[in-house]
């Protein structure tokens, strides 16, 4: 599985008739080049934080495996939640930069058919139709057969797990990444629309007689391998954005005309805002009352995943990112450049992004309040009008800001918002 | 019940709000739409009585919506009259006719159809995790009788044509009669809900007329809708189940896999583009001095429709034959691959030649994510 190393050609999708960025910008003004350059700094810093928190998660997993107790399991869960904070902010870099989009499936693919990884409940496990790997249970098996392909899984390594992603052609076959680790730490959420997340016992990682649900040694090996692979993958992506002379994605991007950089920046903001976050991650789950479509369905951490997705969009717009150590990276964002072209639109978009952060903030607070919290899977329950209203407010705010992002693209001379790979290939 | 969008009233104000803030952008108020299209300026100068692309589209799409309403009405009446086992063939036939009437106008993804996610209320798809089957199965096990309100207030997985398909075709019904009180009441409630949604769309589309006709950027929104519908038809409805998108074939990806009517639905979509989209597009192309592109589009539509209507094997059957090693399967699959290519050519014509000639560029759409 080396597809993530294969770069797609960075085709210039800007039409020949692209509006040329106006040239009468004064020297002290923000340039498109400066915005693109700072964008690569934002990406590098965000991925560096994701890597740091993934290493902290790995240490917490080591402690869990050394002594599987409710306390060490809780500490590992906490580390996982903290690792999600920078990673979810990084998703604004995903769409638009094919190098990220091609790579991220190994880290954040969802929804997954968790029965490929470990035991699941006999009743109520709904997997993707036609997925031959949905019940493979790698942890319980030395050899498995998916769609006629016989695979030796006796030794669980990061490399082996990576091979299982999308095996048999199903995107629901997710063997690695945050959600695989989430499933191993929490287990299936059996509570449906009711309060409560997955309740995997710490003894699922115990050695010897104390082992619950069988195959604990293999479950331990699986968890460690998945954690190691996450670190490896993040290290690779940090290097792609590092400010070094040489052959990495940052050099490639900054060598392009700045308009191409802006196109990728704006495409990433708009696609995350509309199609992914408002659409796939909220509207589908809400309208179909589908907790199977909940993003962090094992941990019930979905509100934070959504909130920090929104935060990532705001970071790129304002140029400001708060690191996990509390310090702030500042620089020229899209807003500074847009303000020079259309200060009114720049202000409108700032307010709209602020409004969507407020709406996502309400979603987060409602899920985390101490007095009868309502998590995302409860909000989307049938006839929960209050929950539906909270989710809908967030969706509408995101839709509204996307309209302005599209307008901003026009003002900044970006005439095509097609992703690199949208071309017709037959 | 006013906070959830599913239950909120379908007032014109809501239609206008969601028309501009719908999940499919590209409608009015998007910057890329403005300034980039000189064709818009031309249509604004038309004399009052002359046809404009939008006056043609508004009329044609309205016709399509009325057709949908009349077919769902016929379906609901048949369900009301009787839903015994003996009626199953007739019910299937009414179901398909109404479902096809929906396919014909499915390319319109803005305006009244966006309100309350009505498009999903009619057809929740894709449904990789079988929510429709799970939810309808759960209904069939419930103790209490099913009322029309239950379905009106349910999630979209239980409200539309796919939910009826479960009752008319799925194995879950193999051991019980369609005429039993619960399945019969459930089918009737779904039928009535389809009528309610269709009627609301018809009424709101009329009320939407002044706004639609006065707003130039709806030219682009309407074109975007057709472009998007062909992308979904090529990639999702044909390419993915047939295994032409880089993964193995998977018959469950075909949208009507239970009934084997996926190709009939695809044909209805193409026919709908021919009836309700092509005339307005031709008007626009004529006025922009590109009549030849309009002719080319009409020809390719005809070819695509011919191919779709010539296929009598469903996607599921073609793939099933293949796994059995049946010698007839390569021919069936070849026919489907040809249809896929015809659709791809139609889409390429619209995306790569017609849209640029009209000064239209693609914006964000709701499928930009995963």
XYZ file of C-alpha atoms in Angstrom, chain B:
370
model
C -42.902 20.979 15.675
C -41.590 24.061 14.015
C -37.922 23.692 14.793
C -37.126 20.653 12.713
C -36.912 21.468 9.035
C -38.695 18.271 8.135
C -41.753 19.445 9.921
C -41.641 23.112 9.218
C -44.109 24.745 6.906
C -43.198 25.034 3.282
C -43.885 28.711 2.980
C -42.491 30.562 0.053
C -40.160 32.431 2.370
C -38.562 29.174 3.359
C -38.284 28.157 -0.263
C -36.513 31.365 -1.111
C -34.207 31.133 1.872
C -33.193 27.587 1.125
C -33.021 28.218 -2.563
C -30.175 30.578 -1.878
C -28.754 28.629 1.015
C -29.337 25.090 -0.161
C -26.709 22.426 0.068
C -26.154 22.682 -3.627
C -24.659 26.054 -4.141
C -24.373 27.533 -7.555
C -27.696 29.216 -7.166
C -28.252 32.927 -6.851
C -25.840 35.067 -4.988
C -22.703 33.170 -5.863
C -19.921 35.359 -7.052
C -18.578 33.035 -9.687
C -21.930 33.056 -11.343
C -21.841 36.773 -11.696
C -19.591 38.624 -14.029
C -18.332 35.491 -15.680
C -21.305 34.952 -17.916
C -22.086 37.398 -20.653
C -24.883 35.083 -21.737
C -26.794 36.203 -18.660
C -26.674 39.767 -19.791
C -28.191 38.850 -23.114
C -31.177 37.126 -21.633
C -31.863 40.123 -19.430
C -32.497 42.178 -22.554
C -35.131 39.926 -23.981
C -38.454 41.381 -24.848
C -41.123 40.536 -22.337
C -43.029 38.035 -24.405
C -40.056 36.294 -25.870
C -39.028 32.928 -24.460
C -36.073 32.958 -22.150
C -34.224 29.875 -20.933
C -35.860 30.287 -17.554
C -39.359 30.854 -18.853
C -39.022 27.603 -20.816
C -37.499 25.760 -17.874
C -40.054 26.989 -15.401
C -42.869 25.748 -17.552
C -41.238 22.410 -18.425
C -40.100 21.593 -14.917
C -43.542 22.549 -13.636
C -44.973 20.031 -16.081
C -42.583 17.407 -14.754
C -43.591 18.120 -11.167
C -47.271 17.860 -12.048
C -46.557 14.537 -13.718
C -44.861 13.374 -10.514
C -47.838 14.487 -8.451
C -50.292 12.721 -10.718
C -48.310 9.449 -10.695
C -47.884 9.430 -6.923
C -51.616 10.150 -6.621
C -52.384 7.144 -8.813
C -50.041 5.010 -6.715
C -51.596 6.167 -3.449
C -55.102 5.515 -4.724
C -54.215 1.993 -5.748
C -52.631 1.377 -2.350
C -55.756 2.693 -0.702
C -58.046 0.559 -2.812
C -56.260 -2.653 -1.949
C -52.853 -3.981 -1.127
C -53.405 -7.716 -1.090
C -50.907 -10.159 -2.572
C -52.914 -10.294 -5.777
C -52.410 -6.583 -6.239
C -48.658 -6.790 -6.007
C -47.940 -6.747 -9.791
C -50.195 -3.725 -10.323
C -48.728 -1.974 -7.299
C -45.206 -2.604 -8.550
C -46.133 -1.132 -11.882
C -47.647 2.025 -10.315
C -44.680 2.309 -7.997
C -42.262 2.167 -10.933
C -44.215 4.728 -12.967
C -44.215 7.186 -10.065
C -40.567 6.493 -9.263
C -39.701 7.181 -12.913
C -41.663 10.423 -12.824
C -39.434 11.458 -9.924
C -36.269 10.477 -11.846
C -37.378 12.735 -14.685
C -37.212 15.853 -12.481
C -34.457 14.698 -10.127
C -31.933 16.963 -11.883
C -33.578 20.026 -10.319
C -31.654 20.421 -7.075
C -32.619 23.960 -6.064
C -35.770 25.787 -5.046
C -38.795 24.036 -3.515
C -37.271 20.556 -3.783
C -34.498 21.674 -1.410
C -36.940 22.679 1.312
C -37.108 20.162 4.158
C -34.802 17.831 2.207
C -37.756 16.868 0.025
C -35.524 15.153 -2.518
C -34.387 12.757 0.200
C -37.938 12.325 1.419
C -38.738 11.005 -2.046
C -35.543 8.987 -2.406
C -32.887 8.552 0.248
C -29.854 7.359 -1.687
C -27.066 6.243 -1.628
C -27.759 3.919 1.245
C -24.649 1.765 1.597
C -25.496 0.723 5.139
C -29.041 -0.313 4.298
C -30.776 2.170 6.544
C -33.913 1.844 4.455
C -34.057 -1.928 4.924
C -33.245 -1.668 8.628
C -35.806 1.018 9.393
C -38.617 -0.501 7.359
C -37.814 -3.893 8.887
C -38.129 -2.363 12.359
C -41.502 -0.838 11.444
C -42.724 -4.230 10.327
C -41.911 -5.604 13.778
C -43.607 -2.870 15.779
C -46.691 -3.717 17.811
C -48.663 -0.525 17.383
C -50.424 0.236 14.105
C -48.667 2.598 11.695
C -50.309 5.935 11.043
C -49.725 8.442 8.280
C -48.300 10.811 10.896
C -45.713 8.228 11.897
C -44.296 8.275 8.388
C -44.658 12.023 7.917
C -42.534 12.524 11.025
C -40.094 9.662 10.418
C -36.584 9.921 9.013
C -36.084 10.050 5.269
C -35.117 6.366 5.138
C -38.746 5.419 5.788
C -40.502 7.976 3.632
C -39.751 7.448 -0.011
C -39.800 5.167 -3.032
C -36.977 2.944 -1.672
C -39.024 2.231 1.476
C -41.956 1.119 -0.697
C -39.528 -0.979 -2.711
C -38.708 -2.931 0.440
C -42.392 -3.715 0.943
C -42.951 -4.655 -2.682
C -39.771 -6.658 -3.330
C -37.608 -7.418 -0.283
C -37.129 -10.838 1.297
C -38.320 -9.366 4.571
C -41.796 -9.629 3.059
C -41.314 -13.199 1.814
C -42.994 -14.729 4.838
C -45.888 -12.314 5.198
C -48.629 -10.937 3.031
C -48.579 -7.426 1.719
C -52.254 -7.355 2.627
C -51.597 -7.857 6.369
C -52.686 -4.843 8.390
C -49.219 -3.544 9.238
C -47.496 -3.745 5.821
C -50.640 -2.504 4.135
C -50.960 0.475 6.480
C -47.258 1.208 6.158
C -47.387 1.136 2.350
C -50.457 3.350 2.398
C -48.798 5.852 4.711
C -45.677 6.025 2.553
C -47.859 6.491 -0.516
C -49.743 9.354 1.112
C -46.499 10.969 2.157
C -45.209 10.803 -1.429
C -48.379 12.581 -2.550
C -48.017 15.257 0.123
C -44.415 15.991 -0.838
C -45.154 16.013 -4.569
C -48.173 18.292 -4.159
C -46.155 20.695 -2.044
C -43.425 20.827 -4.675
C -45.976 21.559 -7.408
C -47.526 24.412 -5.435
C -44.212 25.871 -4.297
C -42.756 25.701 -7.786
C -45.568 27.955 -8.988
C -45.029 30.352 -6.110
C -41.323 30.295 -6.856
C -41.883 31.586 -10.418
C -41.354 35.342 -9.882
C -38.093 34.806 -8.037
C -36.826 32.198 -10.483
C -37.720 34.267 -13.532
C -36.237 37.468 -12.120
C -32.918 36.021 -11.015
C -30.398 35.611 -13.819
C -28.074 33.312 -11.950
C -30.767 30.599 -11.920
C -29.676 29.962 -15.487
C -26.468 28.635 -14.049
C -28.179 26.892 -11.158
C -30.399 24.977 -13.574
C -27.453 24.025 -15.762
C -25.477 23.005 -12.673
C -28.336 20.749 -11.646
C -28.192 18.892 -14.951
C -24.387 18.650 -14.791
C -24.597 17.275 -11.281
C -27.288 14.760 -12.227
C -25.157 13.387 -15.062
C -22.141 13.119 -12.767
C -24.197 11.094 -10.303
C -25.675 8.961 -13.090
C -22.310 8.159 -14.612
C -20.221 7.697 -11.481
C -22.606 6.589 -8.766
C -25.632 5.026 -10.410
C -23.781 3.149 -13.174
C -20.017 3.280 -12.636
C -19.843 2.119 -9.039
C -22.198 -0.871 -9.182
C -20.683 -2.010 -12.470
C -17.156 -1.837 -11.056
C -16.020 0.872 -13.477
C -14.807 3.307 -10.825
C -11.720 1.446 -9.663
C -13.329 -0.931 -7.164
C -14.919 -4.330 -7.629
C -18.490 -4.537 -8.941
C -21.096 -4.385 -6.179
C -24.715 -4.881 -7.154
C -25.869 -3.311 -3.871
C -24.553 -0.001 -5.142
C -27.227 -0.029 -7.823
C -29.979 2.219 -6.555
C -32.942 -0.084 -7.100
C -31.149 -3.370 -6.453
C -34.152 -4.953 -4.781
C -36.413 -4.533 -7.798
C -33.806 -4.731 -10.546
C -35.156 -1.463 -11.973
C -31.940 0.583 -11.874
C -31.696 0.817 -15.644
C -35.368 1.748 -15.979
C -34.745 4.567 -13.508
C -31.638 5.694 -15.387
C -33.626 5.749 -18.617
C -36.267 7.894 -16.918
C -33.593 10.341 -15.786
C -32.289 10.705 -19.329
C -35.823 11.060 -20.675
C -36.457 13.752 -18.080
C -33.431 15.708 -19.243
C -34.772 15.454 -22.758
C -38.271 16.615 -21.846
C -37.681 19.161 -19.122
C -34.106 20.406 -19.476
C -33.062 20.278 -23.099
C -35.585 22.810 -24.504
C -34.543 25.540 -22.059
C -30.894 24.810 -22.697
C -31.464 25.018 -26.452
C -33.080 28.432 -25.961
C -30.062 29.649 -24.018
C -27.596 28.245 -26.550
C -29.549 29.775 -29.439
C -29.465 33.180 -27.814
C -25.760 32.840 -27.077
C -25.054 31.957 -30.719
C -24.229 28.291 -30.085
C -27.211 26.542 -31.622
C -24.926 23.792 -32.950
C -24.101 22.751 -29.394
C -27.793 22.506 -28.634
C -28.225 20.191 -31.620
C -25.279 18.069 -30.540
C -26.709 17.763 -27.038
C -30.118 16.751 -28.367
C -28.515 14.070 -30.564
C -26.417 12.652 -27.753
C -29.450 12.638 -25.452
C -31.357 10.649 -28.044
C -28.520 8.141 -28.458
C -28.208 7.728 -24.699
C -31.937 7.251 -24.267
C -32.047 4.706 -27.100
C -29.303 2.727 -25.446
C -30.946 2.872 -22.006
C -34.320 1.790 -23.332
C -32.799 -1.064 -25.328
C -31.473 -2.754 -22.194
C -33.836 -5.232 -20.611
C -31.407 -6.608 -18.044
C -31.007 -4.883 -14.730
C -27.615 -4.206 -13.197
C -28.147 -6.849 -10.532
C -29.000 -9.542 -13.067
C -26.063 -8.681 -15.292
C -23.668 -8.949 -12.378
C -25.308 -12.074 -10.956
C -25.058 -13.856 -14.293
C -21.418 -12.998 -14.357
C -20.631 -14.725 -11.076
C -22.476 -17.835 -12.232
C -20.382 -17.976 -15.355
C -23.474 -17.714 -17.529
C -22.506 -17.142 -21.124
C -25.152 -14.451 -21.653
C -23.686 -12.175 -18.987
C -20.840 -10.614 -20.969
C -23.391 -9.363 -23.486
C -25.565 -7.848 -20.752
C -22.576 -6.231 -19.135
C -21.392 -4.955 -22.486
C -24.735 -3.249 -23.040
C -24.494 -1.600 -19.632
C -20.922 -0.496 -20.287
C -22.098 1.056 -23.551
C -24.814 2.939 -21.683
C -22.194 4.130 -19.222
C -20.089 5.457 -22.100
C -23.069 7.194 -23.707
C -23.820 8.924 -20.429
C -20.144 9.841 -20.061
C -20.183 11.425 -23.511
C -23.344 13.332 -22.700
C -21.787 14.618 -19.511
C -18.531 15.553 -21.236
C -20.459 17.500 -23.855
C -22.314 19.447 -21.197
C -19.342 20.004 -18.860
C -16.530 20.562 -21.315
C -18.203 22.257 -24.276
C -21.606 23.657 -23.446
C -20.922 25.090 -19.986
C -17.726 26.896 -21.056
C -19.491 28.260 -24.149
C -22.091 29.764 -21.831
C -19.447 31.142 -19.503
C -20.390 28.839 -16.651
C -17.840 27.417 -14.236
C -18.398 24.810 -11.608
C -18.781 25.903 -7.999
C -18.996 23.901 -4.795
C -21.560 21.184 -4.627
C -22.809 18.853 -1.999
C -20.789 15.908 -3.246
C -17.404 17.589 -2.910
C -16.732 15.663 0.245
C -16.121 11.962 0.504
